[in-house]
Short mmCIF file of C-alpha atoms in Angstrom, two decimals:
data_model
loop_
_atom_site.label_atom_id
_atom_site.label_comp_id
_atom_site.label_asym_id
_atom_site.label_seq_id
_atom_site.Cartn_x
_atom_site.Cartn_y
_atom_site.Cartn_z
CA MET A 1 27.34 32.39 21.40
CA ALA A 2 30.86 32.08 19.87
CA GLY A 3 30.03 32.69 16.73
CA GLY A 4 27.55 36.00 17.78
CA GLN A 5 30.85 37.61 19.84
CA ALA A 6 32.77 37.21 16.12
CA CYS A 7 30.41 38.61 14.25
CA LEU A 8 30.30 41.74 17.15
CA ARG A 9 34.09 41.68 16.80
CA GLU A 10 34.03 42.67 13.14
CA LEU A 11 31.23 44.84 13.39
CA GLU A 12 32.52 47.03 16.27
CA VAL A 13 35.62 48.24 14.04
CA LYS A 14 35.61 50.42 12.21
CA ALA A 15 36.25 53.13 9.93
CA GLU A 16 39.29 53.52 8.19
CA ALA A 17 40.27 57.27 7.55
CA VAL A 18 43.70 58.36 5.54
CA GLY A 19 45.40 61.00 8.17
CA PRO A 20 47.36 63.63 6.59
CA ASP A 21 50.50 62.15 6.70
CA GLY A 22 49.43 58.85 4.53
CA SER A 23 48.50 56.61 7.61
CA LEU A 24 45.81 55.00 8.29
CA GLU A 25 43.53 55.56 11.08
CA GLU A 26 41.77 52.94 13.06
CA ARG A 27 38.71 54.07 14.65
CA SER A 28 35.34 52.39 16.29
CA ARG A 29 32.00 53.59 17.45
CA GLY A 30 31.79 52.90 20.35
CA SER A 31 35.66 54.20 21.64
CA SER A 32 38.36 56.24 20.67
CA ALA A 33 40.91 54.06 19.64
CA LEU A 34 41.40 50.21 19.14
CA PRO A 35 44.57 47.71 20.65
CA VAL A 36 46.84 47.56 18.39
CA GLY A 37 47.12 43.69 18.79
CA PHE A 38 43.74 43.46 17.24
CA LEU A 39 44.45 45.11 14.12
CA ALA A 40 47.86 42.98 13.27
CA PRO A 41 47.28 40.64 10.19
CA ALA A 42 46.21 37.03 11.23
CA ASP A 43 48.35 34.10 11.56
CA GLU A 44 47.09 31.99 8.72
CA GLU A 45 48.69 28.76 9.94
CA GLN A 46 47.51 29.13 12.83
CA CYS A 47 43.66 29.96 11.12
CA ARG A 48 43.92 27.35 8.99
CA ARG A 49 45.26 24.74 12.23
CA THR A 50 41.55 26.50 14.07
CA ARG A 51 39.53 25.31 11.28
CA ARG A 52 40.50 21.56 11.15
CA GLN A 53 39.91 21.26 15.09
CA TYR A 54 36.48 22.90 14.22
CA ARG A 55 35.63 20.38 11.19
CA GLN A 56 37.70 17.17 13.82
CA LEU A 57 35.39 18.55 16.71
CA MET A 58 32.10 18.79 14.35
CA ASP A 59 33.23 15.06 12.36
CA SER A 60 34.29 13.84 16.48
CA VAL A 61 30.32 14.44 17.72
CA GLN A 62 28.69 13.67 14.87
CA GLN A 63 30.01 9.97 15.07
CA ARG A 64 29.40 9.75 19.03
CA ARG A 65 25.97 11.32 18.39
CA ASP A 66 24.49 8.48 20.53
CA ALA A 67 26.82 8.49 23.29
CA THR A 68 26.57 12.34 22.99
CA VAL A 69 22.62 12.58 23.16
CA SER A 70 22.13 9.96 25.77
CA THR A 71 21.15 11.40 29.42
CA ALA A 72 23.47 9.63 31.48
CA GLY A 73 26.87 11.39 29.52
CA GLN A 74 28.83 14.46 29.44
CA ALA A 75 30.15 14.29 26.17
CA LEU A 76 27.83 17.38 25.13
CA ALA A 77 29.31 19.52 27.92
CA GLU A 78 32.86 18.64 26.67
CA ALA A 79 32.33 19.96 22.94
CA LEU A 80 30.82 22.77 24.65
CA GLU A 81 33.88 23.61 26.73
CA GLU A 82 36.45 22.37 23.64
CA ALA A 83 34.37 24.79 21.35
CA ASP A 84 34.79 27.66 23.95
CA ALA A 85 39.25 27.00 23.96
CA LEU A 86 38.69 27.15 19.92
CA PHE A 87 37.10 30.23 19.80
CA GLU A 88 39.99 31.72 21.96
CA GLY A 89 42.11 31.80 18.74
CA VAL A 90 39.47 33.15 16.15
CA SER A 91 39.67 36.35 14.89
CA ARG A 92 38.77 35.89 11.38
CA THR A 93 34.99 35.19 9.44
CA ARG A 94 35.87 32.50 8.70
CA GLU A 95 36.85 30.64 12.02
CA ALA A 96 33.46 32.28 13.11
CA ALA A 97 30.95 30.92 10.72
CA LEU A 98 32.57 27.45 11.77
CA ASP A 99 31.51 28.03 15.06
CA ALA A 100 28.38 29.30 14.23
CA ARG A 101 28.26 25.85 12.50
CA PHE A 102 28.80 24.29 15.86
CA LEU A 103 26.67 26.49 17.91
CA VAL A 104 23.68 24.70 15.65
CA LEU A 105 25.13 21.10 16.02
CA ALA A 106 25.09 21.43 19.41
CA SER A 107 21.64 23.31 19.95
CA ASP A 108 20.38 19.65 18.15
CA LEU A 109 21.43 18.00 20.48
CA GLY A 110 20.21 19.26 23.45
CA CYS A 111 17.03 19.55 21.83
CA ALA A 112 17.25 15.76 21.43
CA LYS A 113 18.64 15.26 24.81
CA ALA A 114 15.67 17.15 26.59
CA ARG A 115 13.16 14.87 24.30
CA GLN A 116 14.78 11.59 25.84
CA LEU A 117 13.80 13.51 29.54
CA ASN A 118 11.78 10.66 31.13
CA CYS A 119 10.26 12.08 34.32
CA ASP A 120 8.45 9.41 35.34
CA LEU A 121 5.68 11.20 36.19
CA ASN A 122 2.61 9.10 34.87
CA VAL A 123 4.00 5.87 35.21
CA PHE A 124 2.11 3.39 38.17
CA ASN A 125 3.70 0.22 38.61
CA LEU A 126 1.12 -2.30 39.78
CA ALA A 127 3.39 -4.76 41.05
CA ALA A 128 5.32 -2.37 43.01
CA PHE A 129 2.78 -1.48 44.79
CA TRP A 130 1.25 -4.30 45.58
CA GLU A 131 4.36 -5.80 47.11
CA LEU A 132 4.34 -2.40 49.55
CA LEU A 133 0.88 -3.68 50.32
CA LEU A 134 1.87 -6.89 51.07
CA ALA A 135 4.88 -5.94 53.35
CA PHE A 136 2.67 -3.26 54.97
CA ALA A 137 -0.04 -6.64 56.20
CA GLY A 138 2.64 -8.14 57.47
CA LEU A 139 2.73 -10.67 54.17
CA SER A 140 5.12 -12.02 51.40
CA TRP A 141 4.51 -13.22 47.63
CA LEU A 142 6.00 -16.31 48.95
CA GLU A 143 2.66 -16.98 51.53
CA VAL A 144 0.64 -15.65 49.23
CA VAL A 145 1.29 -18.18 46.18
CA LEU A 146 1.50 -21.13 48.42
CA GLU A 147 -2.29 -19.77 50.22
CA GLN A 148 -3.57 -19.95 46.68
CA GLY A 149 -1.71 -23.02 45.47
CA GLN A 150 -3.56 -25.38 48.59
CA GLY A 151 -7.05 -23.46 47.30
CA GLY A 152 -7.27 -21.72 50.31
CA ASP A 153 -7.87 -18.34 51.00
CA GLY A 154 -6.16 -17.32 54.66
CA ALA A 155 -3.78 -15.29 52.96
CA GLY A 156 -6.13 -12.98 51.13
CA LEU A 157 -8.70 -12.44 54.52
CA ALA A 158 -4.86 -12.02 56.44
CA PHE A 159 -4.65 -8.80 54.23
CA TRP A 160 -8.05 -7.81 54.51
CA ASP A 161 -7.73 -7.85 58.46
CA ALA A 162 -4.70 -5.63 58.73
CA MET A 163 -6.49 -3.02 56.28
CA GLN A 164 -9.14 -3.10 58.50
CA ARG A 165 -7.72 -2.43 61.60
CA GLU A 166 -5.24 0.71 60.09
CA ALA A 167 -8.52 2.05 58.53
CA THR A 168 -10.47 2.07 61.79
CA ALA A 169 -7.62 3.97 63.26
CA TRP A 170 -8.73 6.55 60.42
CA VAL A 171 -12.16 6.70 60.32
CA ALA A 172 -15.34 5.71 62.66
CA GLN A 173 -16.61 3.82 60.44
CA ALA A 174 -15.09 1.43 57.50
CA GLU A 175 -16.33 2.82 53.89
CA THR A 176 -18.69 0.12 52.84
CA PHE A 177 -17.26 -2.15 49.08
CA HIS A 178 -18.84 -0.83 46.53
CA PHE A 179 -17.56 -1.29 42.02
CA LEU A 180 -14.22 0.45 41.30
CA LEU A 181 -13.05 0.83 38.01
CA GLY A 182 -9.48 -0.05 38.90
CA PRO A 183 -7.13 -2.51 39.07
CA LEU A 184 -9.87 -5.10 39.87
CA ARG A 185 -9.96 -8.04 37.43
CA LEU A 186 -13.32 -7.59 35.18
CA GLU A 187 -14.74 -10.23 33.48
CA SER A 188 -14.22 -10.12 29.63
CA PRO A 189 -18.14 -9.51 28.03
CA ALA A 190 -19.37 -12.57 26.47
CA ARG A 191 -19.04 -12.01 22.44
CA GLN A 192 -21.95 -11.67 20.66
CA GLU A 193 -22.19 -13.54 17.09
CA ARG A 194 -23.51 -11.29 14.61
CA PRO A 195 -26.71 -12.52 12.19
CA ARG A 196 -25.54 -14.19 9.10
CA LYS A 197 -26.82 -12.85 5.92
CA ALA A 198 -29.37 -15.06 4.25
CA PRO A 199 -27.86 -15.86 1.15
CA LYS A 200 -29.41 -14.43 -2.45
CA VAL A 201 -31.67 -16.36 -4.29
CA GLU A 202 -30.10 -16.79 -7.48
CA GLY A 203 -33.03 -16.20 -9.82
CA GLY A 204 -33.32 -16.10 -13.49
CA PRO A 205 -31.69 -14.03 -16.10
CA ALA A 206 -31.69 -10.58 -15.89
CA MET A 207 -34.50 -9.47 -18.33
CA PRO A 208 -32.72 -6.30 -20.02
CA THR A 209 -34.99 -3.07 -20.23
CA GLU A 210 -37.96 -3.11 -23.07
CA LEU A 211 -37.34 1.02 -24.19
CA ALA A 212 -40.75 2.57 -25.05
CA ARG A 213 -41.63 3.10 -28.31
CA LEU A 214 -41.78 6.37 -30.00
CA GLU A 215 -45.32 7.14 -31.45
CA LEU A 216 -44.05 8.39 -34.66
CA GLY A 217 -47.66 8.24 -36.29
CA ALA A 218 -49.52 10.12 -33.39
CA ARG A 219 -47.45 12.65 -33.73
CA GLN A 220 -47.56 12.68 -37.34
CA GLU A 221 -51.33 12.81 -37.42
CA ALA A 222 -50.34 16.03 -35.15
CA THR A 223 -47.74 17.54 -37.61
CA GLU A 224 -51.31 17.08 -40.38
CA GLN A 225 -53.67 18.66 -38.16
CA GLN A 226 -51.85 21.38 -37.39
CA VAL A 227 -51.14 21.78 -41.21
CA GLU A 228 -54.77 21.52 -42.25
CA ARG A 229 -55.44 24.02 -39.89
CA THR A 230 -52.88 26.52 -40.67
CA LEU A 231 -54.55 25.87 -44.23
CA GLY A 232 -57.97 26.52 -42.98
CA LEU A 233 -56.58 30.09 -41.75
CA LEU A 234 -54.83 31.07 -44.96
CA GLN A 235 -58.14 30.72 -46.76
CA ALA A 236 -60.36 32.26 -44.35
CA TYR A 237 -57.93 35.24 -45.09
CA PHE A 238 -57.92 34.96 -48.14
CA ARG A 239 -61.23 35.22 -48.92
CA GLN A 240 -61.63 38.04 -45.73
CA CYS A 241 -58.82 40.02 -48.42
CA LEU A 242 -61.03 39.73 -51.17
CA GLY A 243 -58.69 37.29 -52.70
CA LEU A 244 -55.37 39.72 -52.55
CA PRO A 245 -52.43 37.87 -51.54
CA VAL A 246 -51.64 37.78 -47.76
CA SER A 247 -47.95 39.02 -46.50
CA TYR A 248 -46.12 35.58 -45.40
CA PHE A 249 -44.76 37.51 -42.73
CA GLU A 250 -48.04 38.72 -41.14
CA PHE A 251 -49.11 35.54 -41.43
CA VAL A 252 -46.48 33.08 -39.89
CA VAL A 253 -45.14 35.87 -37.06
CA ASP A 254 -46.18 35.39 -33.47
CA PRO A 255 -45.54 38.65 -31.96
CA HIS A 256 -45.12 37.19 -28.75
CA SER A 257 -43.24 34.21 -29.06
CA PHE A 258 -39.96 33.43 -31.82
CA ALA A 259 -40.61 29.37 -31.37
CA ARG A 260 -44.34 29.98 -32.59
CA THR A 261 -43.07 31.60 -35.16
CA VAL A 262 -40.64 28.75 -36.76
CA GLU A 263 -43.27 26.07 -36.20
CA ASN A 264 -45.66 28.85 -38.45
CA MET A 265 -43.00 28.51 -40.63
CA PHE A 266 -42.71 25.00 -40.66
CA HIS A 267 -46.40 24.02 -41.27
CA VAL A 268 -46.56 26.34 -43.99
CA SER A 269 -43.51 24.75 -45.99
CA PHE A 270 -45.91 21.85 -46.18
CA ILE A 271 -48.50 23.17 -47.48
CA ILE A 272 -46.28 24.82 -50.54
CA ARG A 273 -45.06 21.96 -51.24
CA ASP A 274 -48.54 19.93 -51.33
CA GLY A 275 -49.32 22.92 -53.80
CA PHE A 276 -52.69 23.97 -51.58
CA ALA A 277 -50.79 27.05 -51.65
CA ARG A 278 -47.65 29.18 -53.62
CA MET A 279 -45.80 31.75 -52.94
CA ARG A 280 -44.04 34.86 -54.68
CA LEU A 281 -42.68 38.47 -54.17
CA ASP A 282 -44.98 41.48 -54.96
CA GLN A 283 -44.25 44.84 -56.48
CA ASP A 284 -42.34 45.68 -53.45
CA GLY A 285 -40.25 42.60 -53.50
CA LEU A 286 -42.05 40.86 -50.13
CA PRO A 287 -43.18 37.42 -50.52
CA VAL A 288 -46.49 36.95 -50.51
CA LEU A 289 -49.08 34.00 -49.92
CA GLU A 290 -51.96 32.68 -51.82
CA PRO A 291 -54.48 29.08 -51.75
CA VAL A 292 -54.77 27.32 -55.20
CA ASP A 293 -58.22 26.70 -55.73
CA PRO A 294 -58.81 22.80 -55.46
CA SER A 295 -60.70 23.01 -58.38
CA GLN A 296 -58.13 24.57 -60.16
CA MET A 297 -55.88 22.04 -59.77
CA GLY A 298 -56.59 19.42 -62.24
CA GLU A 299 -56.41 22.35 -65.01
CA ASP A 300 -53.34 23.60 -63.91
CA GLU A 301 -50.83 20.70 -62.97
CA PRO A 302 -48.39 22.26 -60.03
CA SER A 303 -45.85 20.56 -62.25
CA THR A 304 -46.56 23.28 -65.21
CA TYR A 305 -45.05 26.17 -62.90
CA GLY A 306 -41.09 25.92 -62.00
CA ARG A 307 -41.07 24.76 -58.51
CA LYS A 308 -37.93 26.22 -56.63
CA GLN A 309 -36.72 25.18 -53.13
CA GLU A 310 -36.10 28.33 -51.03
CA VAL A 311 -34.22 28.23 -48.25
CA ILE A 312 -35.52 30.68 -45.34
CA ALA A 313 -32.72 31.78 -42.40
CA LEU A 314 -34.79 33.39 -39.10
CA THR A 315 -32.55 34.66 -36.47
CA LEU A 316 -34.50 35.69 -32.65
CA GLN A 317 -33.24 39.84 -34.04
CA ASP A 318 -34.47 38.86 -37.88
CA TRP A 319 -37.86 38.26 -35.38
CA GLU A 320 -37.89 41.08 -33.17
CA ASP A 321 -36.63 43.25 -36.68
CA ILE A 322 -39.93 42.00 -38.21
CA VAL A 323 -41.99 42.94 -35.87
CA ALA A 324 -41.13 46.11 -35.25
CA THR A 325 -40.82 47.04 -39.13
CA PHE A 326 -44.65 45.77 -39.83
CA LYS A 327 -46.00 46.68 -36.61
CA ILE A 328 -46.93 43.34 -36.04
CA SER A 329 -49.79 43.77 -32.66
CA GLN A 330 -51.78 39.95 -33.04
CA ALA A 331 -50.80 36.39 -34.49
CA MET A 332 -52.97 35.53 -37.40
CA ILE A 333 -52.07 31.88 -36.99
CA THR A 334 -53.51 31.68 -33.32
CA SER A 335 -52.46 29.04 -30.59
CA SER A 336 -55.40 25.76 -30.47
CA SER A 337 -54.43 24.86 -27.27
#
């Protein structure tokens, strides 16, 4: 509104150029010259007075917000007329900014005032409608109340007689009565009681869940059977090789299963620990296995040999390298399953 007009005035000025005689020449983009009064310096006192009046107007509108928003009052229109009168003295941006602030405030108040409008399009006054029907039938509220107080139904019959006479004038045959979902009084449905839940029977104290016992003995027996089976395979391969030691890696490594390889190393460690086999290094520095003759175990006690404990670390990459280096294609320790 007013603020936009002030900004347009400032944008229309417009370029200052110094003439040959040192004077300033004012030119606008839309016209060849501007009025001399428009280029005159603004009166500071007048501008200060205009700003004060704008602030007083906005404070007054804020304090009387309820009266301004009321649909019956004209306070908002009067405030807009006062702002239009103040805008006549606006010549600088500061006053135009205050005018723009008032415009925003007036817009908010106008929006709030519009929301309070009530067209009453969806309101149906049942009492007023019933009064019109009684007046049409030539009855009044007093007659109906007195008739109902005496226990009679003459007023109701008179009303329906009047409705019948009016209806027969418009239709050849009166419409039959049918159920309406309207202002008729309906009986509220009977409340159905929900069946109560049977109280829980308190039993004895709950027994804690018993954990299944681990069959350690069965697992130990299975391990012993695997160790004995591995020892039997070692002795059989040792006899096939005519008493030559068996390569440790070729004996324990399963080229098709890394897990089976680790399990075989585990079983071989029990054989060596119990003295049924020994491990040593051959001339190439590789570990080899050879079973111990049970008949010689009494003569050469294992205690006469220096026992040493070794930890063999085997990763998946090491297992793949061993299979490729030794060209192992078949496991010497076959699966028992």
